[in-house]
């Protein structure tokens, strides 16, 4: 048997088979290398992203982004950034460059031609390579890391939720550590830009408007003044605006006992106070010292430059809504049948109305009202 095996090994057929196996192995290795190199080319992802940019399809661009745990990319902010960027490009044709390494990352430059002005402008796509397990070929995504502030810590009270631009941050996606009475949110990165930050709970909130950029950013919300949370802010501002509208309608009509207005206040004492304040505003727009004052009617009066602010007190459990505004007024008598003579008065008044509220579930109750006026007659 040993002689037969030796004889086979020395035969030409055996040698041919070995040669063919070697060629096959080389071909297989070469094919595998070619496949890996082909699959390792991120150009397709870059082209998909760029085409979405050309077509103003910013939602598609957002879908192409790689969003790892610990990073936060505000969608509306990103869409606005891309829309603004697109306005700076005129693209008559484009040329896709070969992938290259920049700062340890793959990038693909797409040269955009503006033929009417004979100018070119580069659109650089940054690539994120992600390997899952031991896969030899990574998956490719678009990276927005170059647009992000790095290592951002936001500190809020332990009992509150963190809200960025109206979006509540899920603690499952961000590392959160505890420190005394506070929670610290550790973001690996946040899309750079202007933010409305809020540490909020079911009653009140601490708000801050900041521009986040750079590296190693720390933002502390614990020292911010207390205001209403989003729900109560909406209820309070709506109610406050309704009070103002009904208040000045009553003043224009000399209707101190206006049922719709007084119906917004619960106690008899408070209703009487509101009626007295309406009378004070009547004296501003009708000038009681003017002759025939009772015959005047308001021709024009509008609330302008309304500004609101809200504060919450943990001691009293009450909200204070401050409304600052001004109005111009013009009042006139009717035309006289005898001589067609018309009396007219006008002026401008700057006012501050302060309303105190108690929260009541999905509604608010007015507990007090104050009004100051600075009237300037023409």
C-alpha positions in Angstrom: 0.0 0.0 0.0 2.9 2.3 0.9 4.4 1.7 -2.6 1.1 2.6 -4.3 0.9 5.9 -2.4 4.5 6.7 -3.3 3.8 5.9 -6.9 0.7 8.2 -6.9 2.6 11.1 -5.4 5.3 10.8 -8.2 2.7 10.7 -11.0 2.1 13.7 -13.3 -1.6 13.6 -12.5 -1.0 14.2 -8.8 1.4 17.0 -9.6 -1.2 18.6 -11.9 -3.8 18.3 -9.2 -1.5 20.1 -6.7 -0.8 22.8 -9.1 -4.6 23.3 -9.8 -5.3 23.4 -6.0 -2.6 26.0 -5.5 -3.9 28.1 -8.4 -7.4 27.8 -6.9 -6.3 28.8 -3.5 -4.5 31.8 -4.9 -7.6 32.8 -6.9 -9.7 32.4 -3.8 -7.4 34.5 -1.7 -7.2 37.2 -4.5 -11.0 37.2 -4.9 -11.5 37.5 -1.1 -9.0 40.4 -1.0 -10.8 42.1 -4.0 -14.2 41.5 -2.3 -13.0 43.0 1.0 -11.4 46.0 -0.8 -14.6 46.5 -2.8 -16.8 46.3 0.3 -14.5 48.5 2.3 -15.1 51.4 -0.1 -17.5 53.9 1.6 -18.2 55.8 -1.6 -21.7 54.5 -2.0 -22.7 55.8 1.4 -21.1 59.2 0.6 -22.9 59.4 -2.7 -26.3 58.6 -1.1 -25.7 61.3 1.5 -24.6 63.9 -1.1 -27.5 63.2 -3.4 -29.9 63.8 -0.6 -28.1 67.1 0.0 -28.4 68.1 -3.7 -32.1 67.2 -3.6 -32.8 69.1 -0.4 -33.8 65.9 1.3 -32.4 66.7 4.7 -34.5 64.0 6.4 -32.6 61.4 4.4 -29.3 63.0 5.3 -30.2 62.7 9.0 -31.1 59.0 8.5 -27.5 58.4 7.1 -25.8 59.7 10.3 -24.1 57.4 12.7 -25.5 58.0 16.2 -23.6 56.2 18.8 -24.6 56.0 22.5 -23.5 59.1 24.4 -23.9 61.4 21.4 -26.9 63.7 20.9 -27.7 65.2 17.5 -30.8 67.4 17.6 -32.8 66.6 14.5 -34.4 70.0 13.9 -31.1 71.8 14.5 -29.3 69.5 12.1 -32.0 69.9 9.4 -31.7 73.7 9.8 -27.9 73.6 9.5 -28.1 71.5 6.3 -30.7 73.7 4.8 -28.5 76.8 5.5 -25.5 75.0 4.1 -27.3 74.0 0.9 -28.1 77.7 0.2 -24.4 78.4 -0.1 -23.9 75.8 -2.9 -24.7 76.2 -6.6 -24.2 72.7 -8.1 -24.2 72.3 -11.9 -22.0 69.2 -11.8 -19.8 67.4 -9.4 -16.8 65.1 -9.3 -16.4 62.4 -6.6 -12.8 62.1 -5.3 -11.1 59.0 -4.0 -11.5 58.2 -0.3 -8.6 59.4 1.8 -7.6 59.6 5.5 -7.8 62.9 7.4 -7.1 63.1 11.1 -7.5 59.4 11.4 -10.9 59.3 9.6 -11.9 58.4 6.2 -13.2 61.3 4.1 -14.6 61.7 0.6 -14.4 65.0 -1.1 -17.0 65.9 -3.7 -16.0 68.8 -5.9 -19.1 70.9 -6.9 -18.9 73.0 -10.0 -20.7 76.3 -10.5 -20.4 76.6 -14.2 -22.1 79.9 -14.6 -19.4 81.6 -12.4 -16.6 79.1 -13.2 -16.1 78.3 -9.5 -15.8 75.1 -7.6 -16.6 74.3 -3.9 -15.8 71.1 -2.0 -18.4 69.2 -0.1 -16.5 66.9 2.4 -18.2 63.8 3.7 -16.8 62.3 6.9 -17.1 58.5 7.3 -17.6 56.4 10.4 -16.6 52.7 10.1 -18.4 50.4 12.4 -17.6 46.7 13.0 -20.0 44.4 14.6 -18.4 41.5 16.3 -15.6 40.0 14.2 -17.0 41.0 10.8 -14.0 41.6 8.4 -15.7 44.4 6.5 -17.1 47.3 8.5 -20.5 49.0 8.0 -20.1 52.6 6.9 -22.1 55.6 8.1 -21.9 59.3 7.8 -20.1 61.0 10.7 -21.2 64.4 12.1 -18.5 64.4 14.7 -16.8 67.4 13.1 -20.0 69.4 13.8 -20.1 68.5 17.5 -19.0 69.9 20.8 -17.0 67.2 22.6 -17.3 66.1 26.2 -20.3 68.1 27.5 -21.5 67.8 31.1 -24.9 69.1 32.2 -25.8 69.3 35.9 -29.4 69.3 37.1 -31.2 68.5 40.4 -31.7 64.8 41.0 -35.5 65.1 40.9 -35.7 66.8 37.5 -35.6 65.7 33.9 -33.2 67.2 31.3 -34.8 68.7 28.3 -32.9 70.1 25.3 -34.8 72.2 22.8 -38.1 70.6 24.0 -36.8 67.0 23.8 -36.5 65.0 27.0 -33.2 63.2 27.2 -33.4 59.4 27.8 -31.0 58.4 30.5 -30.6 55.0 28.8 -28.6 56.6 26.0 -26.4 58.9 28.1 -24.1 58.2 31.0 -25.6 59.8 34.1 -23.7 59.9 37.5 -25.0 61.1 40.9 -23.4 63.8 42.9 -24.9 64.8 46.3 -28.4 66.2 45.3 -27.6 66.4 41.5 -27.4 64.3 38.4 -24.7 64.9 35.9 -25.3 64.0 32.2 -22.1 63.1 30.4 -22.4 63.6 26.7 -19.6 62.4 24.5 -20.7 64.9 22.0 -23.6 67.3 21.2 -24.3 69.0 17.9 -22.8 72.5 18.3 -25.2 75.4 18.4 -27.7 77.4 20.5 -29.9 75.4 22.9 -32.8 75.9 25.3 -31.9 73.8 28.3 -34.4 72.9 31.0 -34.3 70.9 34.3 -37.9 70.3 34.8 -40.4 68.3 36.9 -44.2 68.1 37.2 -44.5 71.6 38.8 -41.6 73.9 37.8 -38.5 74.2 35.8 -35.0 75.8 35.6 -34.3 77.2 32.2 -31.2 78.4 30.5 -30.3 79.5 26.9 -26.7 78.7 25.9 -24.5 78.3 22.9 -22.7 74.9 23.2 -19.4 74.6 21.3 -15.8 73.5 21.8 -14.6 70.8 24.2 -15.0 69.9 27.9 -18.1 72.0 28.4 -19.8 72.2 31.8 -23.3 73.7 32.2 -24.9 73.9 35.7 -28.7 74.4 35.8 -29.1 74.0 39.6 -28.6 77.7 40.3 -31.2 79.0 37.8 -34.3 80.7 39.1 -37.5 78.6 39.2 -40.2 79.1 36.6 -43.1 77.1 35.3 -42.6 73.8 33.5 -43.7 73.6 29.9 -47.3 72.6 30.7 -47.9 75.3 33.3 -46.1 77.9 31.2 -48.6 77.3 28.4 -51.6 77.5 30.8 -50.4 80.6 32.5 -49.5 82.6 29.4 -52.8 81.7 27.7 -54.8 82.7 30.8 -52.8 85.9 31.3 -53.4 87.0 27.7 -57.1 86.3 28.1 -57.2 88.4 31.3 -55.6 91.3 29.5 -57.9 91.1 26.5 -61.0 91.0 28.7 -59.7 93.6 31.1 -59.2 96.3 28.4 -62.4 95.4 26.6 -64.1 96.1 29.9 -62.2 99.4 30.2 -63.0 100.6 26.7 -66.7 99.8 27.3 -66.8 101.3 30.8 -68.0 97.9 32.0 -66.3 97.4 35.4 -68.7 94.5 36.2 -68.0 92.6 33.0 -69.1 89.1 33.7 -66.6 87.3 31.5 -63.7 89.2 33.1 -64.9 88.8 36.7 -65.7 85.2 36.0 -61.9 84.5 35.8 -61.5 85.4 39.5 -62.8 83.3 42.3 -63.3 85.5 45.4 -65.6 88.5 45.9 -62.7 90.5 47.3 -60.6 89.8 44.2 -63.5 90.6 41.9 -63.9 94.0 43.6 -60.2 94.7 43.2 -60.4 93.9 39.5 -63.3 96.3 39.1 -61.4 99.1 40.8 -58.4 98.5 38.4 -60.7 98.7 35.4 -62.0 102.1 36.6 -58.4 103.3 36.9 -57.7 102.3 33.3 -60.9 104.0 32.2 -59.6 107.3 33.7 -56.4 106.9 31.6 -58.2 106.5 28.3 -61.1 108.8 28.9 -59.5 111.7 31.0 -62.3 112.4 33.6 -61.2 116.1 33.8 -62.0 116.5 30.1 -65.3 118.2 29.3 -68.1 115.8 28.1 -65.9 112.9 29.3 -68.9 110.6 29.4 -69.5 111.0 25.7 -66.0 109.9 24.6 -65.5 106.5 22.9 -62.2 104.7 22.2 -61.4 104.9 18.4 -58.1 103.0 18.6 -56.3 101.0 21.2 -53.9 98.0 20.8 -51.7 96.1 23.2 -48.1 96.3 22.0 -44.7 94.8 22.9 -46.1 92.3 25.3 -43.4 90.6 27.3 -44.0 87.8 29.9 -42.0 86.2 32.6 -42.9 83.6 35.2 -41.5 82.8 38.6 -42.4 79.9 41.0 -42.0 79.9 44.8 -41.4 76.6 46.6 -42.4 78.4 49.8 -45.8 79.6 48.7 -46.4 77.0 46.0 -47.6 79.8 43.7 -46.7 81.1 40.2 -46.2 84.8 39.5 -46.9 85.9 35.9 -45.6 89.3 35.0 -46.9 90.9 31.8 -45.2 94.1 30.6 -46.7 96.0 27.6 -47.8 99.4 26.3 -50.7 100.7 24.4 -51.6 103.9 22.5 -55.1 105.1 22.7 -57.3 107.6 20.9 -60.7 108.6 22.2 -63.2 110.9 20.7 -66.7 112.4 21.1 -69.3 111.9 18.5 -69.8 114.6 15.8 -72.1 117.4 17.0 -75.1 118.0 14.9 -75.0 121.7 15.7 -71.5 122.5 14.7 -69.8 119.3 13.6 -67.2 119.8 16.4 -65.3 116.7 17.7 -63.3 116.5 20.9 -60.4 114.1 20.7 -57.8 112.9 23.3 -54.9 110.5 23.0 -51.8 109.2 24.7 -49.6 106.3 25.5 -49.5 104.1 28.6 -46.8 101.6 29.7 -48.2 99.0 32.1 -47.2 96.0 34.2 -49.8 93.5 35.2 -48.8 90.9 37.8 -51.0 87.9 38.2 -50.5 85.3 41.0 -51.6 81.7 40.3 -52.1 78.4 42.0 -51.6 75.3 39.9 -54.6 73.0 39.9 -53.8 69.9 37.8 -54.6 70.8 34.2 -55.7 74.3 35.0 -54.7 77.4 37.0 -56.5 79.6 39.5 -55.9 83.4 39.8 -55.1 84.3 43.4 -54.2 87.9 43.0 -53.7 90.8 40.6 -51.7 94.0 40.6 -51.4 96.7 37.9 -49.1 99.7 37.6 -49.5 102.3 34.8 -47.3 105.1 33.5 -49.5 107.3 31.3 -48.3 110.0 29.0 -50.9 112.2 27.5 -50.4 113.8 24.0 
